[in-house]
PDB file of N, CA, C and O in Angstrom, chain B, residues numbered from 101:
ATOM      1  N   UNK B 101       0.835  -1.177  -0.013  1.00  0.00           N
ATOM      2  CA  UNK B 101       0.017  -0.005   0.015  1.00  0.00           C
ATOM      3  C   UNK B 101       0.866   1.236  -0.021  1.00  0.00           C
ATOM      4  O   UNK B 101       1.855   1.285   0.711  1.00  0.00           O
ATOM      5  N   UNK B 102       0.567   2.235  -0.803  1.00  0.00           N
ATOM      6  CA  UNK B 102       1.392   3.449  -0.961  1.00  0.00           C
ATOM      7  C   UNK B 102       1.167   4.328   0.266  1.00  0.00           C
ATOM      8  O   UNK B 102       0.089   4.362   0.860  1.00  0.00           O
ATOM      9  N   UNK B 103       2.231   5.030   0.610  1.00  0.00           N
ATOM     10  CA  UNK B 103       2.203   5.973   1.723  1.00  0.00           C
ATOM     11  C   UNK B 103       1.485   7.240   1.278  1.00  0.00           C
ATOM     12  O   UNK B 103       1.678   7.689   0.148  1.00  0.00           O
ATOM     13  N   UNK B 104       0.641   7.839   2.164  1.00  0.00           N
ATOM     14  CA  UNK B 104      -0.022   9.055   1.837  1.00  0.00           C
ATOM     15  C   UNK B 104       0.835  10.271   2.114  1.00  0.00           C
ATOM     16  O   UNK B 104       0.421  11.391   1.814  1.00  0.00           O
ATOM     17  N   UNK B 105       2.039  10.081   2.689  1.00  0.00           N
ATOM     18  CA  UNK B 105       2.933  11.189   3.013  1.00  0.00           C
ATOM     19  C   UNK B 105       3.361  11.906   1.725  1.00  0.00           C
ATOM     20  O   UNK B 105       3.593  13.115   1.753  1.00  0.00           O
ATOM     21  N   UNK B 106       3.469  11.204   0.620  1.00  0.00           N
ATOM     22  CA  UNK B 106       3.917  11.785  -0.635  1.00  0.00           C
ATOM     23  C   UNK B 106       2.759  12.104  -1.596  1.00  0.00           C
ATOM     24  O   UNK B 106       2.972  12.443  -2.760  1.00  0.00           O
ATOM     25  N   UNK B 107       1.569  11.990  -1.091  1.00  0.00           N
ATOM     26  CA  UNK B 107       0.400  12.209  -1.957  1.00  0.00           C
ATOM     27  C   UNK B 107       0.265  13.740  -2.236  1.00  0.00           C
ATOM     28  O   UNK B 107       0.506  14.576  -1.365  1.00  0.00           O
ATOM     29  N   UNK B 108      -0.118  14.044  -3.450  1.00  0.00           N
ATOM     30  CA  UNK B 108      -0.382  15.459  -3.837  1.00  0.00           C
ATOM     31  C   UNK B 108      -1.766  15.833  -3.386  1.00  0.00           C
ATOM     32  O   UNK B 108      -2.650  14.976  -3.363  1.00  0.00           O
ATOM     33  N   UNK B 109      -1.999  17.106  -3.017  1.00  0.00           N
ATOM     34  CA  UNK B 109      -3.347  17.545  -2.746  1.00  0.00           C
ATOM     35  C   UNK B 109      -4.216  17.541  -3.994  1.00  0.00           C
ATOM     36  O   UNK B 109      -3.706  17.764  -5.092  1.00  0.00           O
ATOM     37  N   UNK B 110      -5.495  17.296  -3.856  1.00  0.00           N
ATOM     38  CA  UNK B 110      -6.341  17.244  -5.067  1.00  0.00           C
ATOM     39  C   UNK B 110      -6.338  18.591  -5.833  1.00  0.00           C
ATOM     40  O   UNK B 110      -6.337  19.658  -5.219  1.00  0.00           O
ATOM     41  N   UNK B 111      -6.337  18.526  -7.125  1.00  0.00           N
ATOM     42  CA  UNK B 111      -6.413  19.734  -7.953  1.00  0.00           C
ATOM     43  C   UNK B 111      -7.902  20.043  -8.259  1.00  0.00           C
ATOM     44  O   UNK B 111      -8.630  19.170  -8.730  1.00  0.00           O
ATOM     45  N   UNK B 112      -8.339  21.267  -7.993  1.00  0.00           N
ATOM     46  CA  UNK B 112      -9.725  21.599  -8.262  1.00  0.00           C
ATOM     47  C   UNK B 112     -10.017  21.600  -9.800  1.00  0.00           C
ATOM     48  O   UNK B 112      -9.156  21.925 -10.618  1.00  0.00           O
ATOM     49  N   UNK B 113     -11.217  21.235 -10.123  1.00  0.00           N
ATOM     50  CA  UNK B 113     -11.643  21.194 -11.537  1.00  0.00           C
ATOM     51  C   UNK B 113     -11.801  22.613 -12.045  1.00  0.00           C
ATOM     52  O   UNK B 113     -12.509  23.416 -11.438  1.00  0.00           O
ATOM     53  N   UNK B 114     -11.143  22.930 -13.162  1.00  0.00           N
ATOM     54  CA  UNK B 114     -11.247  24.273 -13.745  1.00  0.00           C
ATOM     55  C   UNK B 114     -12.365  24.316 -14.769  1.00  0.00           C
ATOM     56  O   UNK B 114     -12.748  23.279 -15.309  1.00  0.00           O
ATOM     57  N   UNK B 115     -12.884  25.478 -15.041  1.00  0.00           N
ATOM     58  CA  UNK B 115     -13.913  25.562 -16.071  1.00  0.00           C
ATOM     59  C   UNK B 115     -13.429  25.099 -17.439  1.00  0.00           C
ATOM     60  O   UNK B 115     -14.185  24.512 -18.214  1.00  0.00           O
ATOM     61  N   UNK B 116     -12.164  25.369 -17.723  1.00  0.00           N
ATOM     62  CA  UNK B 116     -11.621  24.969 -19.044  1.00  0.00           C
ATOM     63  C   UNK B 116     -11.543  23.441 -19.133  1.00  0.00           C
ATOM     64  O   UNK B 116     -11.857  22.859 -20.172  1.00  0.00           O
ATOM     65  N   UNK B 117     -11.124  22.799 -18.045  1.00  0.00           N
ATOM     66  CA  UNK B 117     -11.021  21.320 -18.038  1.00  0.00           C
ATOM     67  C   UNK B 117     -12.415  20.723 -18.216  1.00  0.00           C
ATOM     68  O   UNK B 117     -12.595  19.816 -19.029  1.00  0.00           O
ATOM     69  N   UNK B 118     -13.405  21.217 -17.468  1.00  0.00           N
ATOM     70  CA  UNK B 118     -14.743  20.723 -17.575  1.00  0.00           C
ATOM     71  C   UNK B 118     -15.296  20.889 -19.010  1.00  0.00           C
ATOM     72  O   UNK B 118     -15.994  20.016 -19.526  1.00  0.00           O
ATOM     73  N   UNK B 119     -14.969  22.009 -19.621  1.00  0.00           N
ATOM     74  CA  UNK B 119     -15.438  22.282 -20.956  1.00  0.00           C
ATOM     75  C   UNK B 119     -14.859  21.265 -21.952  1.00  0.00           C
ATOM     76  O   UNK B 119     -15.567  20.782 -22.835  1.00  0.00           O
ATOM     77  N   UNK B 120     -13.573  20.949 -21.801  1.00  0.00           N
ATOM     78  CA  UNK B 120     -12.960  19.951 -22.666  1.00  0.00           C
ATOM     79  C   UNK B 120     -13.546  18.600 -22.528  1.00  0.00           C
ATOM     80  O   UNK B 120     -13.794  17.903 -23.511  1.00  0.00           O
ATOM     81  N   UNK B 121     -13.775  18.216 -21.267  1.00  0.00           N
ATOM     82  CA  UNK B 121     -14.416  16.909 -20.968  1.00  0.00           C
ATOM     83  C   UNK B 121     -15.796  16.801 -21.541  1.00  0.00           C
ATOM     84  O   UNK B 121     -16.162  15.810 -22.173  1.00  0.00           O
ATOM     85  N   UNK B 122     -16.595  17.897 -21.295  1.00  0.00           N
ATOM     86  CA  UNK B 122     -17.957  17.933 -21.820  1.00  0.00           C
ATOM     87  C   UNK B 122     -18.017  17.886 -23.336  1.00  0.00           C
ATOM     88  O   UNK B 122     -18.857  17.197 -23.913  1.00  0.00           O
ATOM     89  N   UNK B 123     -17.116  18.628 -23.979  1.00  0.00           N
ATOM     90  CA  UNK B 123     -17.073  18.663 -25.445  1.00  0.00           C
ATOM     91  C   UNK B 123     -16.739  17.279 -26.019  1.00  0.00           C
ATOM     92  O   UNK B 123     -17.362  16.827 -26.980  1.00  0.00           O
ATOM     93  N   UNK B 124     -15.766  16.630 -25.424  1.00  0.00           N
ATOM     94  CA  UNK B 124     -15.340  15.281 -25.902  1.00  0.00           C
ATOM     95  C   UNK B 124     -16.491  14.275 -25.695  1.00  0.00           C
ATOM     96  O   UNK B 124     -16.735  13.444 -26.570  1.00  0.00           O
ATOM     97  N   UNK B 125     -17.199  14.336 -24.557  1.00  0.00           N
ATOM     98  CA  UNK B 125     -18.296  13.427 -24.287  1.00  0.00           C
ATOM     99  C   UNK B 125     -19.450  13.685 -25.282  1.00  0.00           C
ATOM    100  O   UNK B 125     -20.052  12.745 -25.799  1.00  0.00           O
ATOM    101  N   UNK B 126     -19.740  14.953 -25.537  1.00  0.00           N
ATOM    102  CA  UNK B 126     -20.821  15.304 -26.440  1.00  0.00           C
ATOM    103  C   UNK B 126     -20.487  14.802 -27.887  1.00  0.00           C
ATOM    104  O   UNK B 126     -21.372  14.304 -28.583  1.00  0.00           O
ATOM    105  N   UNK B 127     -19.252  14.934 -28.313  1.00  0.00           N
ATOM    106  CA  UNK B 127     -18.842  14.474 -29.667  1.00  0.00           C
ATOM    107  C   UNK B 127     -19.055  12.939 -29.736  1.00  0.00           C
ATOM    108  O   UNK B 127     -19.506  12.422 -30.759  1.00  0.00           O
ATOM    109  N   UNK B 128     -18.738  12.242 -28.679  1.00  0.00           N
ATOM    110  CA  UNK B 128     -18.801  10.789 -28.668  1.00  0.00           C
ATOM    111  C   UNK B 128     -20.278  10.328 -28.635  1.00  0.00           C
ATOM    112  O   UNK B 128     -20.594   9.251 -29.140  1.00  0.00           O
ATOM    113  N   UNK B 129     -21.176  11.133 -28.049  1.00  0.00           N
ATOM    114  CA  UNK B 129     -22.546  10.715 -27.866  1.00  0.00           C
ATOM    115  C   UNK B 129     -23.537  11.472 -28.781  1.00  0.00           C
ATOM    116  O   UNK B 129     -24.694  11.674 -28.413  1.00  0.00           O
ATOM    117  N   UNK B 130     -23.094  11.864 -29.908  1.00  0.00           N
ATOM    118  CA  UNK B 130     -23.999  12.507 -30.867  1.00  0.00           C
ATOM    119  C   UNK B 130     -24.573  13.872 -30.356  1.00  0.00           C
ATOM    120  O   UNK B 130     -25.720  14.213 -30.645  1.00  0.00           O
ATOM    121  N   UNK B 131     -23.764  14.623 -29.610  1.00  0.00           N
ATOM    122  CA  UNK B 131     -24.187  15.900 -29.117  1.00  0.00           C
ATOM    123  C   UNK B 131     -24.837  15.932 -27.751  1.00  0.00           C
ATOM    124  O   UNK B 131     -25.185  17.001 -27.250  1.00  0.00           O
ATOM    125  N   UNK B 132     -25.006  14.754 -27.136  1.00  0.00           N
ATOM    126  CA  UNK B 132     -25.630  14.691 -25.832  1.00  0.00           C
ATOM    127  C   UNK B 132     -24.558  14.361 -24.773  1.00  0.00           C
ATOM    128  O   UNK B 132     -23.574  13.664 -25.021  1.00  0.00           O
ATOM    129  N   UNK B 133     -24.820  14.910 -23.590  1.00  0.00           N
ATOM    130  CA  UNK B 133     -23.987  14.626 -22.429  1.00  0.00           C
ATOM    131  C   UNK B 133     -24.919  13.846 -21.458  1.00  0.00           C
ATOM    132  O   UNK B 133     -25.832  14.448 -20.893  1.00  0.00           O
ATOM    133  N   UNK B 134     -24.714  12.565 -21.260  1.00  0.00           N
ATOM    134  CA  UNK B 134     -25.640  11.765 -20.441  1.00  0.00           C
ATOM    135  C   UNK B 134     -25.617  12.236 -18.974  1.00  0.00           C
ATOM    136  O   UNK B 134     -24.570  12.573 -18.421  1.00  0.00           O
ATOM    137  N   UNK B 135     -26.804  12.242 -18.380  1.00  0.00           N
ATOM    138  CA  UNK B 135     -26.966  12.626 -17.011  1.00  0.00           C
ATOM    139  C   UNK B 135     -26.188  11.629 -16.132  1.00  0.00           C
ATOM    140  O   UNK B 135     -26.274  10.415 -16.321  1.00  0.00           O
ATOM    141  N   UNK B 136     -25.444  12.164 -15.186  1.00  0.00           N
ATOM    142  CA  UNK B 136     -24.665  11.314 -14.265  1.00  0.00           C
ATOM    143  C   UNK B 136     -23.322  10.899 -14.859  1.00  0.00           C
ATOM    144  O   UNK B 136     -22.579  10.172 -14.198  1.00  0.00           O
ATOM    145  N   UNK B 137     -22.974  11.327 -16.080  1.00  0.00           N
ATOM    146  CA  UNK B 137     -21.675  10.962 -16.660  1.00  0.00           C
ATOM    147  C   UNK B 137     -20.582  11.778 -15.997  1.00  0.00           C
ATOM    148  O   UNK B 137     -20.873  12.760 -15.314  1.00  0.00           O
ATOM    149  N   UNK B 138     -19.341  11.391 -16.183  1.00  0.00           N
ATOM    150  CA  UNK B 138     -18.200  12.100 -15.627  1.00  0.00           C
ATOM    151  C   UNK B 138     -18.248  13.575 -16.079  1.00  0.00           C
ATOM    152  O   UNK B 138     -17.974  14.474 -15.285  1.00  0.00           O
ATOM    153  N   UNK B 139     -18.592  13.814 -17.333  1.00  0.00           N
ATOM    154  CA  UNK B 139     -18.636  15.166 -17.898  1.00  0.00           C
ATOM    155  C   UNK B 139     -19.686  16.045 -17.146  1.00  0.00           C
ATOM    156  O   UNK B 139     -19.458  17.213 -16.834  1.00  0.00           O
ATOM    157  N   UNK B 140     -20.832  15.405 -16.886  1.00  0.00           N
ATOM    158  CA  UNK B 140     -21.880  16.149 -16.151  1.00  0.00           C
ATOM    159  C   UNK B 140     -21.472  16.426 -14.759  1.00  0.00           C
ATOM    160  O   UNK B 140     -21.782  17.497 -14.237  1.00  0.00           O
ATOM    161  N   UNK B 141     -20.781  15.506 -14.114  1.00  0.00           N
ATOM    162  CA  UNK B 141     -20.314  15.681 -12.722  1.00  0.00           C
ATOM    163  C   UNK B 141     -19.217  16.750 -12.664  1.00  0.00           C
ATOM    164  O   UNK B 141     -19.162  17.539 -11.721  1.00  0.00           O
ATOM    165  N   UNK B 142     -18.351  16.769 -13.671  1.00  0.00           N
ATOM    166  CA  UNK B 142     -17.290  17.767 -13.729  1.00  0.00           C
ATOM    167  C   UNK B 142     -17.875  19.131 -13.857  1.00  0.00           C
ATOM    168  O   UNK B 142     -17.450  20.055 -13.163  1.00  0.00           O
ATOM    169  N   UNK B 143     -18.827  19.286 -14.712  1.00  0.00           N
ATOM    170  CA  UNK B 143     -19.497  20.595 -14.922  1.00  0.00           C
ATOM    171  C   UNK B 143     -20.223  21.068 -13.675  1.00  0.00           C
ATOM    172  O   UNK B 143     -20.210  22.252 -13.337  1.00  0.00           O
ATOM    173  N   UNK B 144     -20.865  20.103 -12.990  1.00  0.00           N
ATOM    174  CA  UNK B 144     -21.494  20.439 -11.751  1.00  0.00           C
ATOM    175  C   UNK B 144     -20.518  20.868 -10.675  1.00  0.00           C
ATOM    176  O   UNK B 144     -20.780  21.798  -9.911  1.00  0.00           O
ATOM    177  N   UNK B 145     -19.431  20.203 -10.626  1.00  0.00           N
ATOM    178  CA  UNK B 145     -18.335  20.499  -9.659  1.00  0.00           C
ATOM    179  C   UNK B 145     -17.873  21.932  -9.858  1.00  0.00           C
ATOM    180  O   UNK B 145     -17.744  22.675  -8.886  1.00  0.00           O
ATOM    181  N   UNK B 146     -17.617  22.342 -11.122  1.00  0.00           N
ATOM    182  CA  UNK B 146     -17.186  23.696 -11.400  1.00  0.00           C
ATOM    183  C   UNK B 146     -18.229  24.662 -10.960  1.00  0.00           C
ATOM    184  O   UNK B 146     -17.915  25.666 -10.321  1.00  0.00           O
ATOM    185  N   UNK B 147     -19.474  24.388 -11.284  1.00  0.00           N
ATOM    186  CA  UNK B 147     -20.578  25.309 -10.902  1.00  0.00           C
ATOM    187  C   UNK B 147     -20.632  25.514  -9.398  1.00  0.00           C
ATOM    188  O   UNK B 147     -20.838  26.627  -8.915  1.00  0.00           O
ATOM    189  N   UNK B 148     -20.442  24.418  -8.664  1.00  0.00           N
ATOM    190  CA  UNK B 148     -20.475  24.521  -7.155  1.00  0.00           C
ATOM    191  C   UNK B 148     -19.269  25.273  -6.631  1.00  0.00           C
ATOM    192  O   UNK B 148     -19.389  26.029  -5.667  1.00  0.00           O
ATOM    193  N   UNK B 149     -18.091  25.080  -7.253  1.00  0.00           N
ATOM    194  CA  UNK B 149     -16.877  25.739  -6.814  1.00  0.00           C
ATOM    195  C   UNK B 149     -16.859  27.243  -7.103  1.00  0.00           C
ATOM    196  O   UNK B 149     -16.143  27.988  -6.434  1.00  0.00           O
ATOM    197  N   UNK B 150     -17.621  27.686  -8.067  1.00  0.00           N
ATOM    198  CA  UNK B 150     -17.634  29.036  -8.472  1.00  0.00           C
ATOM    199  C   UNK B 150     -18.707  29.905  -7.838  1.00  0.00           C
ATOM    200  O   UNK B 150     -18.892  31.058  -8.228  1.00  0.00           O
ATOM    201  N   UNK B 151     -19.417  29.346  -6.855  1.00  0.00           N
ATOM    202  CA  UNK B 151     -20.497  30.111  -6.184  1.00  0.00           C
ATOM    203  C   UNK B 151     -19.914  31.059  -5.193  1.00  0.00           C
ATOM    204  O   UNK B 151     -20.650  31.789  -4.529  1.00  0.00           O
TER     205      UNK B 151
END
C-alpha cells in the first residue's frame, strides 16, 4: 500500500477542463452529455466551486 505522506493535494476542476471533458463526451454521444456521466459531474463541480 502506498504511503499518503507523498500524496499530492487534489487539484480543483477548472472551467476549461470541464469544458474539454464535456465537449469530448458530447462528440462521442451525438451531441448529448448523459446525465450522471463524468462530464456532467465535472460541470456540476465547477458550478459549485464558483459560487
